[in-house]
PDB file of C-alpha atoms in Angstrom:
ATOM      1  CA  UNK A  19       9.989   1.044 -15.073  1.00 69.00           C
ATOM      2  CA  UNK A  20       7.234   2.943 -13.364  1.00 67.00           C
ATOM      3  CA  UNK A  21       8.355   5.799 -11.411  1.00 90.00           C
ATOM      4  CA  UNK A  22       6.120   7.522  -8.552  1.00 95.00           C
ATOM      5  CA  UNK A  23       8.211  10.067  -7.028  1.00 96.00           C
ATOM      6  CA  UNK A  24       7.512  12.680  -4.084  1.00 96.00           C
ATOM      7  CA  UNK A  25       8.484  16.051  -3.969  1.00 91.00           C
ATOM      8  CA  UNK A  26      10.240  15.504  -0.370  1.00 92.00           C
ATOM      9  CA  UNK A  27      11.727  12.515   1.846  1.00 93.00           C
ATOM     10  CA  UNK A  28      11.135  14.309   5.253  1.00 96.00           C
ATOM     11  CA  UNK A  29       9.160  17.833   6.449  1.00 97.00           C
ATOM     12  CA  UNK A  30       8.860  19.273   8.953  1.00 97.00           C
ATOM     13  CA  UNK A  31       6.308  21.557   9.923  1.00 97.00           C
ATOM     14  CA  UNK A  32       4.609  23.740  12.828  1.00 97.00           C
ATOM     15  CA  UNK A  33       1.144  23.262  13.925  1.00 98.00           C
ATOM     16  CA  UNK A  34      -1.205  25.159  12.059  1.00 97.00           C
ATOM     17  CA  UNK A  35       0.784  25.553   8.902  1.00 97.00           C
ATOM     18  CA  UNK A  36      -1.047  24.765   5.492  1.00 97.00           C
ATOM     19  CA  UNK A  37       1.147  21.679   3.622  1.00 97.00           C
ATOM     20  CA  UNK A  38       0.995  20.569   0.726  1.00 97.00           C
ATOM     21  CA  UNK A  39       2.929  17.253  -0.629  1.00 98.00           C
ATOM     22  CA  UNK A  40       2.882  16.535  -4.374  1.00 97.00           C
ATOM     23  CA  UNK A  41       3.178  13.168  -5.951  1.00 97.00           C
ATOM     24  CA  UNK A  42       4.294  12.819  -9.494  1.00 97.00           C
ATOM     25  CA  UNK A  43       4.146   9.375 -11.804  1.00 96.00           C
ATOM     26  CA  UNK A  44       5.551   8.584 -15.225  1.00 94.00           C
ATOM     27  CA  UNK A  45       3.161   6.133 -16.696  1.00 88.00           C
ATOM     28  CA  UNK A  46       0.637   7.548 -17.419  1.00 89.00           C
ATOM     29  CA  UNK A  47      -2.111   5.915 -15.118  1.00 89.00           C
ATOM     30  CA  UNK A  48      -4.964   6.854 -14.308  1.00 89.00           C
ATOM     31  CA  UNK A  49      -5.661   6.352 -10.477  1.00 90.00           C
ATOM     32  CA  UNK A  50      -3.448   7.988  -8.028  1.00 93.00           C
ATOM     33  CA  UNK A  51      -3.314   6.930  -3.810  1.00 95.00           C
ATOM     34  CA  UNK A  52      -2.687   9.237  -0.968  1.00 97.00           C
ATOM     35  CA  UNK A  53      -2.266   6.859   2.430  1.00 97.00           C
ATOM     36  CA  UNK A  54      -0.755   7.470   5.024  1.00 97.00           C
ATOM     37  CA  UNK A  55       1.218   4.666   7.528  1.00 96.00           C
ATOM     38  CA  UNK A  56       1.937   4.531  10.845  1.00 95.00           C
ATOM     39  CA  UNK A  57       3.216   1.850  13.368  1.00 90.00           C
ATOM     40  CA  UNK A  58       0.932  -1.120  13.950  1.00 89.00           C
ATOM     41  CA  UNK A  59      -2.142   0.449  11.486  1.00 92.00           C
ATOM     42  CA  UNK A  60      -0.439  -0.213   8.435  1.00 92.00           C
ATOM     43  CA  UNK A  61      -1.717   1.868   5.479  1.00 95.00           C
ATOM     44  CA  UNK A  62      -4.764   4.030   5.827  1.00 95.00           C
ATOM     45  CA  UNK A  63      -6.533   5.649   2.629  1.00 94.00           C
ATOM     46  CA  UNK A  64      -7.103   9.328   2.818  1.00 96.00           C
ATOM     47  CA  UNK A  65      -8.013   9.822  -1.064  1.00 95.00           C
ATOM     48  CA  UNK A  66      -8.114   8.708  -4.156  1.00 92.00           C
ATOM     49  CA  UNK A  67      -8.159  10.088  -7.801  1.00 93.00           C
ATOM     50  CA  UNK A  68      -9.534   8.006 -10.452  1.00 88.00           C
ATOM     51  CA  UNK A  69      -9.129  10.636 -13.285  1.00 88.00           C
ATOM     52  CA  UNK A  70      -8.403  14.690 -13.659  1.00 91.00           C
ATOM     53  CA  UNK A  71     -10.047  16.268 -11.588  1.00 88.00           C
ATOM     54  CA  UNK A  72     -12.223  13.325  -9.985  1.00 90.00           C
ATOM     55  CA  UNK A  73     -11.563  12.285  -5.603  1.00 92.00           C
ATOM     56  CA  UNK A  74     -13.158  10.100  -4.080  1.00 91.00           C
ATOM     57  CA  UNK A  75     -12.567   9.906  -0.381  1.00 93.00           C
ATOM     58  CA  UNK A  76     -10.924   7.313   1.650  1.00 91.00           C
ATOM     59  CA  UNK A  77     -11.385   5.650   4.922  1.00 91.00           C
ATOM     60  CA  UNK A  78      -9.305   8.747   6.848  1.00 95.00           C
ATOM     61  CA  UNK A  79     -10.432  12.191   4.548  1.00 96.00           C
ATOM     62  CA  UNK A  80     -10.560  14.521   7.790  1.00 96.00           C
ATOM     63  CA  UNK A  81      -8.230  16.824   7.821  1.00 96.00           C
ATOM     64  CA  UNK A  82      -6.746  16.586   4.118  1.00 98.00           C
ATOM     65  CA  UNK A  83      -8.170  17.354   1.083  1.00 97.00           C
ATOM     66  CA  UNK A  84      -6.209  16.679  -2.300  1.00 97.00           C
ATOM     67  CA  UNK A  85      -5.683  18.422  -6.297  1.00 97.00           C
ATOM     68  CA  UNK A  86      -5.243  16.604  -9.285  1.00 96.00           C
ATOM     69  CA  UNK A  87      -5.416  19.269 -12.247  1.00 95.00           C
ATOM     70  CA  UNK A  88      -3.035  17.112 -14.296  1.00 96.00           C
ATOM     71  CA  UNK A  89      -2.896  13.441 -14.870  1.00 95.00           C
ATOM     72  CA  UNK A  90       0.372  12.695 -13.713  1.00 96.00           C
ATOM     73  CA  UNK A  91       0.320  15.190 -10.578  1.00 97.00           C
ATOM     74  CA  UNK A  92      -1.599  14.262  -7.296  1.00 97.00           C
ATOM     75  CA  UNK A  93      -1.402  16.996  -4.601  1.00 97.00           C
ATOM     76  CA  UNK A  94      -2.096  15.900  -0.306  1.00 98.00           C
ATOM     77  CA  UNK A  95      -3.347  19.630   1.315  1.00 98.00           C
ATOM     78  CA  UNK A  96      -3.498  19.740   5.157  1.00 97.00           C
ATOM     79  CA  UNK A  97      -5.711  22.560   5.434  1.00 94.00           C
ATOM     80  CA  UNK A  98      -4.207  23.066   9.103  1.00 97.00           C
ATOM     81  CA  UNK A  99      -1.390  20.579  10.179  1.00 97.00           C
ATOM     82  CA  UNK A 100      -2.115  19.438  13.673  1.00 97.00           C
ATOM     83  CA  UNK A 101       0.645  17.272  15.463  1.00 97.00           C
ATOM     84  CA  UNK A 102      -1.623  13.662  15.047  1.00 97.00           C
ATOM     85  CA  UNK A 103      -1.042  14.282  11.605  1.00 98.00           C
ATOM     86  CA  UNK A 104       2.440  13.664  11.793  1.00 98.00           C
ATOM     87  CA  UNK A 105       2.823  10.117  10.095  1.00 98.00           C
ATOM     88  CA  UNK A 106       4.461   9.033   6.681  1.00 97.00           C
ATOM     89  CA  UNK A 107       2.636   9.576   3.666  1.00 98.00           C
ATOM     90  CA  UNK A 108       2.974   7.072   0.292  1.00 97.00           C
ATOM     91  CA  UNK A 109       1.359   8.202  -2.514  1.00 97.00           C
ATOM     92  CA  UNK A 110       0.693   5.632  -5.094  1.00 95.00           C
ATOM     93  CA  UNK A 111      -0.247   4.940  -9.255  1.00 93.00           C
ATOM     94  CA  UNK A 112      -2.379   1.993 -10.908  1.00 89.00           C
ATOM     95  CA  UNK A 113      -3.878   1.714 -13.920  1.00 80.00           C
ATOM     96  CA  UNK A 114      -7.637   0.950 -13.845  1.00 72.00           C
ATOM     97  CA  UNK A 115      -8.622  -2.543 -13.621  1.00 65.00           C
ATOM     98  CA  UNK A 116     -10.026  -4.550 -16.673  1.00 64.00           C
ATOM     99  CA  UNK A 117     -11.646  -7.887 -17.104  1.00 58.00           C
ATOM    100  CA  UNK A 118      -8.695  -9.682 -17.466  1.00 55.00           C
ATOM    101  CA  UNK A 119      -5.755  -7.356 -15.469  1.00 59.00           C
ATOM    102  CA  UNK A 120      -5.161  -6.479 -12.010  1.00 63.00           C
ATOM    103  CA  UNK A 121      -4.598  -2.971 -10.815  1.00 78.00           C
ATOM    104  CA  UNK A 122      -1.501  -3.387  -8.554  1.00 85.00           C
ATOM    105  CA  UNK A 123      -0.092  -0.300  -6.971  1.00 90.00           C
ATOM    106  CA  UNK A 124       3.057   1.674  -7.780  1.00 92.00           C
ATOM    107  CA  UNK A 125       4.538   3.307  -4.265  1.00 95.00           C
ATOM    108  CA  UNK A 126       6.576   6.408  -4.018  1.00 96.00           C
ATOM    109  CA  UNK A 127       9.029   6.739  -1.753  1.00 95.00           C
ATOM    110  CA  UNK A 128       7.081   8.268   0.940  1.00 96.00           C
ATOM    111  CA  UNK A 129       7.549  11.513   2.785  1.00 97.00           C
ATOM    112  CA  UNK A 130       8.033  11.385   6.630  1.00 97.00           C
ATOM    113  CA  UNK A 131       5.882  14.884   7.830  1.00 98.00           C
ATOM    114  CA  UNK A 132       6.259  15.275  11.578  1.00 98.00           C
ATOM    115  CA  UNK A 133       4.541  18.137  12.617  1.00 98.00           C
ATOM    116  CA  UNK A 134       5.281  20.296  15.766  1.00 97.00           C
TER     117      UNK A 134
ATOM    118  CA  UNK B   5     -16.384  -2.422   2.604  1.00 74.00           C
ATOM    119  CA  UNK B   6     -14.009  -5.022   2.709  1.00 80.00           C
ATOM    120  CA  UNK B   7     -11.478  -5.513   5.444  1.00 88.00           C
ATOM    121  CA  UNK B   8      -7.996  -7.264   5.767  1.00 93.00           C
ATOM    122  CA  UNK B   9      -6.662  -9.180   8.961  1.00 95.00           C
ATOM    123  CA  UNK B  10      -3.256  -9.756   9.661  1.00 95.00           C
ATOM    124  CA  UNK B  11      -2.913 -12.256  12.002  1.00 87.00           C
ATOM    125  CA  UNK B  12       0.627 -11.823  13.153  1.00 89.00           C
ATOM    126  CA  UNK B  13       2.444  -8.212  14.086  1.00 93.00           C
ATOM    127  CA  UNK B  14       6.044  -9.774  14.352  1.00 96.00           C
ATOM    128  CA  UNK B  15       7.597 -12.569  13.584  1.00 97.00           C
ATOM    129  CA  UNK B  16      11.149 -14.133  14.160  1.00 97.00           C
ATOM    130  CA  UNK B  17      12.727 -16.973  12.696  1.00 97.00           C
ATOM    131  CA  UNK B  18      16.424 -18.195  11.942  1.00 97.00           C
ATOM    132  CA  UNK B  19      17.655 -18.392   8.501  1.00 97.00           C
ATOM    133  CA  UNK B  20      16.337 -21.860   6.095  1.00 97.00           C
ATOM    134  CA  UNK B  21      13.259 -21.757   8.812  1.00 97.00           C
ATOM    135  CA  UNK B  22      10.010 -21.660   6.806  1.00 97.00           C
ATOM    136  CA  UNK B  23       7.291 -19.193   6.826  1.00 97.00           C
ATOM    137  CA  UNK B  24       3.771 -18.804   6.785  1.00 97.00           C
ATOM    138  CA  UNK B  25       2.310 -15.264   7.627  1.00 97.00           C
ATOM    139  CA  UNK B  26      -1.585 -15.242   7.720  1.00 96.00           C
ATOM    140  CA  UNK B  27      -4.428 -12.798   6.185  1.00 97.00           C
ATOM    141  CA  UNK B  28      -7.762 -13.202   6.150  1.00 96.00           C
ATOM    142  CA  UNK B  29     -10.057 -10.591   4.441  1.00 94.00           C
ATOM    143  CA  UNK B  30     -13.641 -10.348   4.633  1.00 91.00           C
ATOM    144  CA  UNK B  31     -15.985  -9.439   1.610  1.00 84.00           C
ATOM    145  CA  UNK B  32     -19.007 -11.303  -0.034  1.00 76.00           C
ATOM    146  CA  UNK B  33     -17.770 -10.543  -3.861  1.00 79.00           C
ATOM    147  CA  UNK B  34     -15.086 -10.635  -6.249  1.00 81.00           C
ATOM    148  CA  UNK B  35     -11.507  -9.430  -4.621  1.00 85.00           C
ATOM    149  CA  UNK B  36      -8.135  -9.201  -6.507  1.00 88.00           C
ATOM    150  CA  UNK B  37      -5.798 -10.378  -3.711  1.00 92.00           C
ATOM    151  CA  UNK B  38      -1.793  -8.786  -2.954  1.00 94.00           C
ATOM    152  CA  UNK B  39       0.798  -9.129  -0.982  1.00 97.00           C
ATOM    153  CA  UNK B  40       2.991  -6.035  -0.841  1.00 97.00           C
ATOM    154  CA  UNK B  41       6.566  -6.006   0.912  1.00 97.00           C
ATOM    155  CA  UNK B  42       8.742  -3.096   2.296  1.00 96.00           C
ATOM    156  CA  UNK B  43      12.659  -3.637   2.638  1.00 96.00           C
ATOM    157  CA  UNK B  44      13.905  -1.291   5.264  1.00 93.00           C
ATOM    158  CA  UNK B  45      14.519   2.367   3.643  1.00 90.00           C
ATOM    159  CA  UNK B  46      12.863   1.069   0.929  1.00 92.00           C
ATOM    160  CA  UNK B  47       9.754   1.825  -1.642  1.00 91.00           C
ATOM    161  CA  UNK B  48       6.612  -0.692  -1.107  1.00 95.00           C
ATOM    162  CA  UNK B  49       6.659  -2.855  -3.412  1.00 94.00           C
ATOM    163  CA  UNK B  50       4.735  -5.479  -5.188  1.00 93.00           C
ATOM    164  CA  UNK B  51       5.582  -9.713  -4.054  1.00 96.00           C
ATOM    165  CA  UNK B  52       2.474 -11.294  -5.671  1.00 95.00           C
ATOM    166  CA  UNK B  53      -0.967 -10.887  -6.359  1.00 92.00           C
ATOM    167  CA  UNK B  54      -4.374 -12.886  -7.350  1.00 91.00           C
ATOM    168  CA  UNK B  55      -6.609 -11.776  -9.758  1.00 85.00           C
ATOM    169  CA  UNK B  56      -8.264 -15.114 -11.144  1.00 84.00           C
ATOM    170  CA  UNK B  57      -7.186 -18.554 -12.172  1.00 88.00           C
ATOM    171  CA  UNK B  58      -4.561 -20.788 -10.247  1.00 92.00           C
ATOM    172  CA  UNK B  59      -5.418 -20.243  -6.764  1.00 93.00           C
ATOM    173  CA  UNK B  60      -1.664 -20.895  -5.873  1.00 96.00           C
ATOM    174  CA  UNK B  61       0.105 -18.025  -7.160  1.00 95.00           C
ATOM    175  CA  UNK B  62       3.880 -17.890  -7.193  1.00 95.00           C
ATOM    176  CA  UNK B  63       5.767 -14.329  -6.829  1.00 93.00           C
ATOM    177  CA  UNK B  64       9.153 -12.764  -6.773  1.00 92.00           C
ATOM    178  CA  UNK B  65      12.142 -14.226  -4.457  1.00 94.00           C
ATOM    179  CA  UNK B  66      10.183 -17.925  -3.866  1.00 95.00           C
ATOM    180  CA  UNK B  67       7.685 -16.310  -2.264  1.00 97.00           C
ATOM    181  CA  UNK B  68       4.003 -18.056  -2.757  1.00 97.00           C
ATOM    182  CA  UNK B  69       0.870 -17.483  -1.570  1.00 97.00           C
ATOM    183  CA  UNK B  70      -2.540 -19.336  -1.668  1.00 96.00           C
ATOM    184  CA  UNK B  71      -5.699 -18.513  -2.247  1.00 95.00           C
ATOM    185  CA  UNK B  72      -8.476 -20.366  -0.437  1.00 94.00           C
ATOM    186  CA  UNK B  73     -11.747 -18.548  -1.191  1.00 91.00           C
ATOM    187  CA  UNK B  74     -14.155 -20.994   1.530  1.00 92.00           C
ATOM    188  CA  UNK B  75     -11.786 -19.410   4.340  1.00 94.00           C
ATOM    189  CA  UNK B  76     -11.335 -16.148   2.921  1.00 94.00           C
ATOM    190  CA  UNK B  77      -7.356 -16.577   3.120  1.00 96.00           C
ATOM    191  CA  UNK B  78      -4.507 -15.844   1.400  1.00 97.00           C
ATOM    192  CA  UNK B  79      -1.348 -17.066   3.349  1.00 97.00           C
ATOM    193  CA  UNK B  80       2.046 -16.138   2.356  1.00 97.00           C
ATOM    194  CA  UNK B  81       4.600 -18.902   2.607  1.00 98.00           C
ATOM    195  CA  UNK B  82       8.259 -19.068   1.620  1.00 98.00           C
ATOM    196  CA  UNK B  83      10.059 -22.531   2.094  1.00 97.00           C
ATOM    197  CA  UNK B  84      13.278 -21.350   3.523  1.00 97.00           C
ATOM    198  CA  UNK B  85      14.135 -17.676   4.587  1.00 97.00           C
ATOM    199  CA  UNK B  86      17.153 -15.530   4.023  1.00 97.00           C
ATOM    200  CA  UNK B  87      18.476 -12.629   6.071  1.00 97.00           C
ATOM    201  CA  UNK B  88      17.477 -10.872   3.419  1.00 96.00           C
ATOM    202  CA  UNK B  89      13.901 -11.504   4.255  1.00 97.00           C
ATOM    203  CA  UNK B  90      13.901  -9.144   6.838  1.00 98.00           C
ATOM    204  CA  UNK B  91      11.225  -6.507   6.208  1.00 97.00           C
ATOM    205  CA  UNK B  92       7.544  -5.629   6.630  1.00 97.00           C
ATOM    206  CA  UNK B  93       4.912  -7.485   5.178  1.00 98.00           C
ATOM    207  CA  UNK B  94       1.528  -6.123   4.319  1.00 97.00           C
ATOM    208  CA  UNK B  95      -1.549  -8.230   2.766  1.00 96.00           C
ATOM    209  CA  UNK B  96      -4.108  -6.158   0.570  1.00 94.00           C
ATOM    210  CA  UNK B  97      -7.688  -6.480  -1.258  1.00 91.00           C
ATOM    211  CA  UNK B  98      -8.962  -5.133  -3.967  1.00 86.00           C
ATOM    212  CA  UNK B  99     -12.503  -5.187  -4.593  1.00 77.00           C
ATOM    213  CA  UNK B 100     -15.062  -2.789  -5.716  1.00 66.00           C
ATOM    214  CA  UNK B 101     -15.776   0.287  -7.774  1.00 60.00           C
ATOM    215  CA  UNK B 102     -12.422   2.575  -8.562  1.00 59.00           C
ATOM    216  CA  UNK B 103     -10.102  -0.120  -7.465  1.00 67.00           C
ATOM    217  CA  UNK B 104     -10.017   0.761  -3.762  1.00 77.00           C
ATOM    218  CA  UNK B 105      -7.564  -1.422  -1.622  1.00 86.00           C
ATOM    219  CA  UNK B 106      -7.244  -2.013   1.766  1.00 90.00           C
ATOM    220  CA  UNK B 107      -4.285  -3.059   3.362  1.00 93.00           C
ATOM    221  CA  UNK B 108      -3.652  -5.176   6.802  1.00 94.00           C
ATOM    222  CA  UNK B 109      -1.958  -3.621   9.463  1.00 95.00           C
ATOM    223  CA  UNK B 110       1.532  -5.563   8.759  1.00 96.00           C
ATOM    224  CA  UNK B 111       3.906  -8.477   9.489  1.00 96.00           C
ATOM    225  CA  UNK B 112       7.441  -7.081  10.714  1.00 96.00           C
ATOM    226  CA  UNK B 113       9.593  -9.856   9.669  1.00 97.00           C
ATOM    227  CA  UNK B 114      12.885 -10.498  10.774  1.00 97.00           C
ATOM    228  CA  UNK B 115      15.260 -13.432  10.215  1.00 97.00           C
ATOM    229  CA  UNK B 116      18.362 -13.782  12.026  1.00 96.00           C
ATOM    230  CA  UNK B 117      21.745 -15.146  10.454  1.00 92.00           C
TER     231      UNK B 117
END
């Protein structure tokens, strides 16, 4: 069973404060998802990591920036929290596509940051 | 960039009623096609996906969904619903370099006894 597991379930935080949420899978794949979901806008990429080391950004980078020094680990930085960034974040695994396979995606949890 | 349509935000229905729930993506290539579903207080997970093949794909719980490339669709239908039914919906393509997918906005389901 694939396991994608965050480091917490809810944060809170003060405006201004530097966060960081860390995202941790067991099987050993090689792209890792930061989104981010709120009511009525579904989920929203922010970044993704294709290998160690590697980001590419999403469709919502501003803001965040991310760390991936170790294949399993995939780390969301808010430079600066501001209260609009007070959402709940998924982080997510899949293995890389091939000519025959799909790459679905593994969810975490999620971690509810409200920021005040 | 490819883009994902959700056609309906919320949607009610009594239990054994069927269901449809639309998505429509748009994107001149190749896409690999999902539906993803969240129980309440729980992970997203997984209910089907299209990668090639059958364009009528089956998935977990009797849920189905097919894929009709001239209308860029890929409805999700389940004959009969269950209480247990109730949760959020959320269509998704894949297309592209690295794998990138973009989810719809969401279907909020919910079936009363």
């Amino acid at each position: 069973d694939v396991k994608v597991t965050q480091s917490s379930r809810y944060l809170v935080k003060r405006t201004g404060e530097k966060v960081f949420l860390e995202c941790v899978q067991d099987m050993d794949h090689e792209n890792m998802f930061w989104y981010r979901q709120d009511p009525g806008l579904g989920l929203r990429l922010i970044y993704f990591s294709y290998d160690v080391k590697m980001k590419e950004k999403g469709d919502i980078p501003e803001g965040y920036s991310v760390s991936r020094e170790k294949k399993e680990r995939f780390s969301l930085i808010l430079e600066s929290a501001s209260t609009n960034q007070t959402s709940m974040y998924l982080c997510a695994s899949s293995t890389p596509a091939t000519g025959v396979t799909s790459y679905e995606q593994y969810f975490g949890p999620g971690t509810r940051l409200t920021v005040t | 960039a490819q883009s994902v349509s959700q056609h309906n935000h919320h949607v009610i229905l009594s239990e054994a009623a069927s269901l449809e729930l639309g998505c429509n993506y748009s994107y001149g290539g190749t896409v690999n096609l999902f539906w993803y579903v969240q129980y309440p207080g729980q992970h997203l997970q997984l209910l089907l996906k299209y990668f090639s093949g059958d364009p009528l794909v089956k998935g977990i719980k009797g849920f189905e969904a097919e894929f009709i490339k001239s209308k860029f669709s890929f409805n999700l239908r389940k004959p009969s619903v269950q209480w247990s039914d109730t949760a959020e919906y959320f269509c998704a393509v894949g297309a592209g370099g690295y794998q990138k997918v973009t989810f719809g906005t969401g279907t909020k389901l919910q079936v009363i006894p």
